Amino acid sequence: MPLSKDEGVEVCNVLMAADSRIADVNAIGMQLERVLASPAFCQSKRCQAFLRYVADAYLAGGVDRLKERCIGFEVFHRDADYDTARDSIVRTTAAEVRKRLAQYYLDAERENEIRIILPHGSYCPEFRAPAAPAVSAPTPEPALAIEPPGPAS
């Protein structure tokens, strides 16, 4: 049974608050725009439309809309009863989006950005905060070597 809009928002908030996922919708929106404008995505309107749809639906609490048939209908303008076994546009686009996201995050400059992840076998995106930089313990200063006084010359 699909979730009501209020239940979907509640589930969405619970999912986003767990683990290292983040709940700042504005920051996620800005990151989504950076990703979509990047060279990895700017040449593919289909991948842009797919990623924007799944991210917006998730953030709006529409997790019940993240099903293959629904995405095919709303993003790719397929008939409501289209045969998902014969038309793989949603699956192939999801695979392409995963590849492009991986390509986008390969750049070392992006290590401090929110990560948008589309897990295999799911159309429900995950949003992860950047990994916190490792804090190393302060290095103790070397002890001064004090030589015992030698015999007086």
PDB file of C-alpha atoms in Angstrom:
ATOM      1  CA  MET A   1       0.000   0.000   0.000  1.00  0.00           C
ATOM      2  CA  PRO A   2       1.492   3.384  -0.974  1.00  0.00           C
ATOM      3  CA  LEU A   3       2.348   5.848   1.765  1.00  0.00           C
ATOM      4  CA  SER A   4       0.252   8.978   2.172  1.00  0.00           C
ATOM      5  CA  LYS A   5       2.076  12.222   1.476  1.00  0.00           C
ATOM      6  CA  ASP A   6       2.479  12.902   5.225  1.00  0.00           C
ATOM      7  CA  GLU A   7       3.751   9.371   5.879  1.00  0.00           C
ATOM      8  CA  GLY A   8       6.171   9.709   2.962  1.00  0.00           C
ATOM      9  CA  VAL A   9       7.593  12.931   4.366  1.00  0.00           C
ATOM     10  CA  GLU A  10       8.006  11.264   7.768  1.00  0.00           C
ATOM     11  CA  VAL A  11       9.807   8.281   6.211  1.00  0.00           C
ATOM     12  CA  CYS A  12      11.947  10.666   4.166  1.00  0.00           C
ATOM     13  CA  ASN A  13      12.972  12.619   7.270  1.00  0.00           C
ATOM     14  CA  VAL A  14      13.806   9.429   9.163  1.00  0.00           C
ATOM     15  CA  LEU A  15      15.923   8.136   6.279  1.00  0.00           C
ATOM     16  CA  MET A  16      17.754  11.432   5.914  1.00  0.00           C
ATOM     17  CA  ALA A  17      18.534  11.702   9.635  1.00  0.00           C
ATOM     18  CA  ALA A  18      20.070   8.221   9.838  1.00  0.00           C
ATOM     19  CA  ASP A  19      23.783   7.454   9.582  1.00  0.00           C
ATOM     20  CA  SER A  20      25.836  10.016   7.749  1.00  0.00           C
ATOM     21  CA  ARG A  21      22.892  11.153   5.627  1.00  0.00           C
ATOM     22  CA  ILE A  22      22.101  14.812   5.929  1.00  0.00           C
ATOM     23  CA  ALA A  23      18.838  16.645   6.356  1.00  0.00           C
ATOM     24  CA  ASP A  24      19.681  20.073   4.906  1.00  0.00           C
ATOM     25  CA  VAL A  25      17.371  20.181   1.898  1.00  0.00           C
ATOM     26  CA  ASN A  26      18.782  23.511   0.675  1.00  0.00           C
ATOM     27  CA  ALA A  27      22.337  22.161   0.647  1.00  0.00           C
ATOM     28  CA  ILE A  28      21.142  19.060  -1.195  1.00  0.00           C
ATOM     29  CA  GLY A  29      19.358  21.229  -3.749  1.00  0.00           C
ATOM     30  CA  MET A  30      22.485  23.289  -4.371  1.00  0.00           C
ATOM     31  CA  GLN A  31      24.567  20.126  -4.739  1.00  0.00           C
ATOM     32  CA  LEU A  32      22.027  18.670  -7.173  1.00  0.00           C
ATOM     33  CA  GLU A  33      22.334  21.803  -9.323  1.00  0.00           C
ATOM     34  CA  ARG A  34      26.164  21.551  -9.285  1.00  0.00           C
ATOM     35  CA  VAL A  35      26.006  17.918 -10.351  1.00  0.00           C
ATOM     36  CA  LEU A  36      23.475  18.579 -13.114  1.00  0.00           C
ATOM     37  CA  ALA A  37      25.554  21.487 -14.483  1.00  0.00           C
ATOM     38  CA  SER A  38      28.764  19.436 -14.480  1.00  0.00           C
ATOM     39  CA  PRO A  39      30.358  18.037 -17.652  1.00  0.00           C
ATOM     40  CA  ALA A  40      29.283  14.554 -16.515  1.00  0.00           C
ATOM     41  CA  PHE A  41      25.592  15.538 -16.809  1.00  0.00           C
ATOM     42  CA  CYS A  42      25.201  18.703 -18.890  1.00  0.00           C
ATOM     43  CA  GLN A  43      25.180  16.829 -22.217  1.00  0.00           C
ATOM     44  CA  SER A  44      22.453  14.354 -21.236  1.00  0.00           C
ATOM     45  CA  LYS A  45      18.969  15.797 -20.791  1.00  0.00           C
ATOM     46  CA  ARG A  46      17.658  12.291 -20.080  1.00  0.00           C
ATOM     47  CA  CYS A  47      20.090  11.723 -17.170  1.00  0.00           C
ATOM     48  CA  GLN A  48      19.422  15.230 -15.868  1.00  0.00           C
ATOM     49  CA  ALA A  49      15.658  14.682 -15.940  1.00  0.00           C
ATOM     50  CA  PHE A  50      15.966  11.299 -14.214  1.00  0.00           C
ATOM     51  CA  LEU A  51      18.271  12.508 -11.425  1.00  0.00           C
ATOM     52  CA  ARG A  52      16.249  15.668 -10.833  1.00  0.00           C
ATOM     53  CA  TYR A  53      13.013  13.660 -10.651  1.00  0.00           C
ATOM     54  CA  VAL A  54      14.255  11.020  -8.188  1.00  0.00           C
ATOM     55  CA  ALA A  55      15.964  13.617  -5.969  1.00  0.00           C
ATOM     56  CA  ASP A  56      12.975  15.976  -5.946  1.00  0.00           C
ATOM     57  CA  ALA A  57      10.491  13.145  -5.360  1.00  0.00           C
ATOM     58  CA  TYR A  58      12.566  11.785  -2.483  1.00  0.00           C
ATOM     59  CA  LEU A  59      13.040  15.183  -0.845  1.00  0.00           C
ATOM     60  CA  ALA A  60       9.323  15.946  -1.186  1.00  0.00           C
ATOM     61  CA  GLY A  61       8.484  12.692   0.555  1.00  0.00           C
ATOM     62  CA  GLY A  62       7.213  11.038  -2.603  1.00  0.00           C
ATOM     63  CA  VAL A  63       9.054   7.773  -2.057  1.00  0.00           C
ATOM     64  CA  ASP A  64       5.990   5.987  -3.438  1.00  0.00           C
ATOM     65  CA  ARG A  65       6.730   7.700  -6.801  1.00  0.00           C
ATOM     66  CA  LEU A  66      10.175   6.097  -7.036  1.00  0.00           C
ATOM     67  CA  LYS A  67       8.988   3.003  -8.897  1.00  0.00           C
ATOM     68  CA  GLU A  68      10.014   2.040 -12.407  1.00  0.00           C
ATOM     69  CA  ARG A  69       6.562   2.431 -13.967  1.00  0.00           C
ATOM     70  CA  CYS A  70       5.937   5.782 -12.296  1.00  0.00           C
ATOM     71  CA  ILE A  71       9.334   7.155 -13.389  1.00  0.00           C
ATOM     72  CA  GLY A  72       8.719   5.891 -16.930  1.00  0.00           C
ATOM     73  CA  PHE A  73       5.359   7.633 -17.011  1.00  0.00           C
ATOM     74  CA  GLU A  74       6.367  10.931 -15.377  1.00  0.00           C
ATOM     75  CA  VAL A  75       9.914  11.405 -16.690  1.00  0.00           C
ATOM     76  CA  PHE A  76       9.933   9.607 -20.026  1.00  0.00           C
ATOM     77  CA  HIS A  77       6.264  10.151 -20.947  1.00  0.00           C
ATOM     78  CA  ARG A  78       5.449   6.475 -21.359  1.00  0.00           C
ATOM     79  CA  ASP A  79       1.844   5.278 -21.217  1.00  0.00           C
ATOM     80  CA  ALA A  80       0.649   4.510 -17.694  1.00  0.00           C
ATOM     81  CA  ASP A  81       0.410   0.809 -18.550  1.00  0.00           C
ATOM     82  CA  TYR A  82       3.621   0.474 -20.562  1.00  0.00           C
ATOM     83  CA  ASP A  83       5.448  -2.853 -20.393  1.00  0.00           C
ATOM     84  CA  THR A  84       8.524  -2.378 -18.211  1.00  0.00           C
ATOM     85  CA  ALA A  85       9.855  -5.782 -19.284  1.00  0.00           C
ATOM     86  CA  ARG A  86      10.006  -4.662 -22.934  1.00  0.00           C
ATOM     87  CA  ASP A  87      10.975  -1.021 -22.382  1.00  0.00           C
ATOM     88  CA  SER A  88      14.058  -0.694 -20.175  1.00  0.00           C
ATOM     89  CA  ILE A  89      14.501   3.088 -20.403  1.00  0.00           C
ATOM     90  CA  VAL A  90      14.247   3.584 -16.629  1.00  0.00           C
ATOM     91  CA  ARG A  91      16.741   0.812 -15.800  1.00  0.00           C
ATOM     92  CA  THR A  92      19.230   1.847 -18.476  1.00  0.00           C
ATOM     93  CA  THR A  93      19.006   5.510 -17.502  1.00  0.00           C
ATOM     94  CA  ALA A  94      19.496   4.638 -13.816  1.00  0.00           C
ATOM     95  CA  ALA A  95      22.634   2.690 -14.738  1.00  0.00           C
ATOM     96  CA  GLU A  96      23.903   5.634 -16.789  1.00  0.00           C
ATOM     97  CA  VAL A  97      23.177   8.054 -13.923  1.00  0.00           C
ATOM     98  CA  ARG A  98      25.110   5.819 -11.504  1.00  0.00           C
ATOM     99  CA  LYS A  99      28.061   5.828 -13.916  1.00  0.00           C
ATOM    100  CA  ARG A 100      27.938   9.605 -14.329  1.00  0.00           C
ATOM    101  CA  LEU A 101      27.695  10.178 -10.559  1.00  0.00           C
ATOM    102  CA  ALA A 102      30.761   7.987 -10.042  1.00  0.00           C
ATOM    103  CA  GLN A 103      32.580   9.963 -12.732  1.00  0.00           C
ATOM    104  CA  TYR A 104      31.574  13.264 -11.109  1.00  0.00           C
ATOM    105  CA  TYR A 105      32.851  12.252  -7.668  1.00  0.00           C
ATOM    106  CA  LEU A 106      36.199  10.936  -8.986  1.00  0.00           C
ATOM    107  CA  ASP A 107      37.549  14.482  -8.931  1.00  0.00           C
ATOM    108  CA  ALA A 108      39.525  15.034  -5.706  1.00  0.00           C
ATOM    109  CA  GLU A 109      38.116  18.572  -5.468  1.00  0.00           C
ATOM    110  CA  ARG A 110      34.689  17.056  -4.795  1.00  0.00           C
ATOM    111  CA  GLU A 111      35.650  15.175  -1.621  1.00  0.00           C
ATOM    112  CA  ASN A 112      34.094  17.921   0.530  1.00  0.00           C
ATOM    113  CA  GLU A 113      30.782  17.936  -1.327  1.00  0.00           C
ATOM    114  CA  ILE A 114      27.529  16.216  -0.437  1.00  0.00           C
ATOM    115  CA  ARG A 115      27.405  12.850  -2.201  1.00  0.00           C
ATOM    116  CA  ILE A 116      24.341  11.887  -4.181  1.00  0.00           C
ATOM    117  CA  ILE A 117      24.181   8.118  -4.434  1.00  0.00           C
ATOM    118  CA  LEU A 118      21.744   5.986  -6.402  1.00  0.00           C
ATOM    119  CA  PRO A 119      22.124   2.495  -4.911  1.00  0.00           C
ATOM    120  CA  HIS A 120      21.981  -0.496  -7.254  1.00  0.00           C
ATOM    121  CA  GLY A 121      18.531  -2.064  -7.323  1.00  0.00           C
ATOM    122  CA  SER A 122      16.839   1.133  -6.156  1.00  0.00           C
ATOM    123  CA  TYR A 123      15.605   4.434  -7.542  1.00  0.00           C
ATOM    124  CA  CYS A 124      15.656   6.014  -4.076  1.00  0.00           C
ATOM    125  CA  PRO A 125      18.674   8.340  -3.834  1.00  0.00           C
ATOM    126  CA  GLU A 126      20.835   8.737  -0.763  1.00  0.00           C
ATOM    127  CA  PHE A 127      22.477  11.981   0.259  1.00  0.00           C
ATOM    128  CA  ARG A 128      25.663  11.690   2.291  1.00  0.00           C
ATOM    129  CA  ALA A 129      27.588  14.371   4.066  1.00  0.00           C
ATOM    130  CA  PRO A 130      31.231  14.686   3.115  1.00  0.00           C
ATOM    131  CA  ALA A 131      33.569  12.536   5.154  1.00  0.00           C
ATOM    132  CA  ALA A 132      34.962  14.448   8.076  1.00  0.00           C
ATOM    133  CA  PRO A 133      38.674  15.023   7.719  1.00  0.00           C
ATOM    134  CA  ALA A 134      40.705  12.709   9.865  1.00  0.00           C
ATOM    135  CA  VAL A 135      41.982  14.445  12.942  1.00  0.00           C
ATOM    136  CA  SER A 136      45.373  13.208  13.916  1.00  0.00           C
ATOM    137  CA  ALA A 137      46.619  13.307  17.463  1.00  0.00           C
ATOM    138  CA  PRO A 138      49.027  16.138  18.087  1.00  0.00           C
ATOM    139  CA  THR A 139      52.565  15.075  17.550  1.00  0.00           C
ATOM    140  CA  PRO A 140      54.475  15.298  20.783  1.00  0.00           C
ATOM    141  CA  GLU A 141      57.496  17.486  20.617  1.00  0.00           C
ATOM    142  CA  PRO A 142      60.706  15.556  20.805  1.00  0.00           C
ATOM    143  CA  ALA A 143      62.264  15.482  24.218  1.00  0.00           C
ATOM    144  CA  LEU A 144      65.394  17.491  24.498  1.00  0.00           C
ATOM    145  CA  ALA A 145      68.391  15.346  24.947  1.00  0.00           C
ATOM    146  CA  ILE A 146      70.201  16.601  28.008  1.00  0.00           C
ATOM    147  CA  GLU A 147      73.600  15.197  28.468  1.00  0.00           C
ATOM    148  CA  PRO A 148      74.758  14.714  31.988  1.00  0.00           C
ATOM    149  CA  PRO A 149      77.538  17.021  32.954  1.00  0.00           C
ATOM    150  CA  GLY A 150      80.858  15.486  32.143  1.00  0.00           C
ATOM    151  CA  PRO A 151      84.046  15.700  34.139  1.00  0.00           C
ATOM    152  CA  ALA A 152      85.321  19.203  34.483  1.00  0.00           C
ATOM    153  CA  SER A 153      88.250  19.890  32.296  1.00  0.00           C
TER     154      SER A 153
END
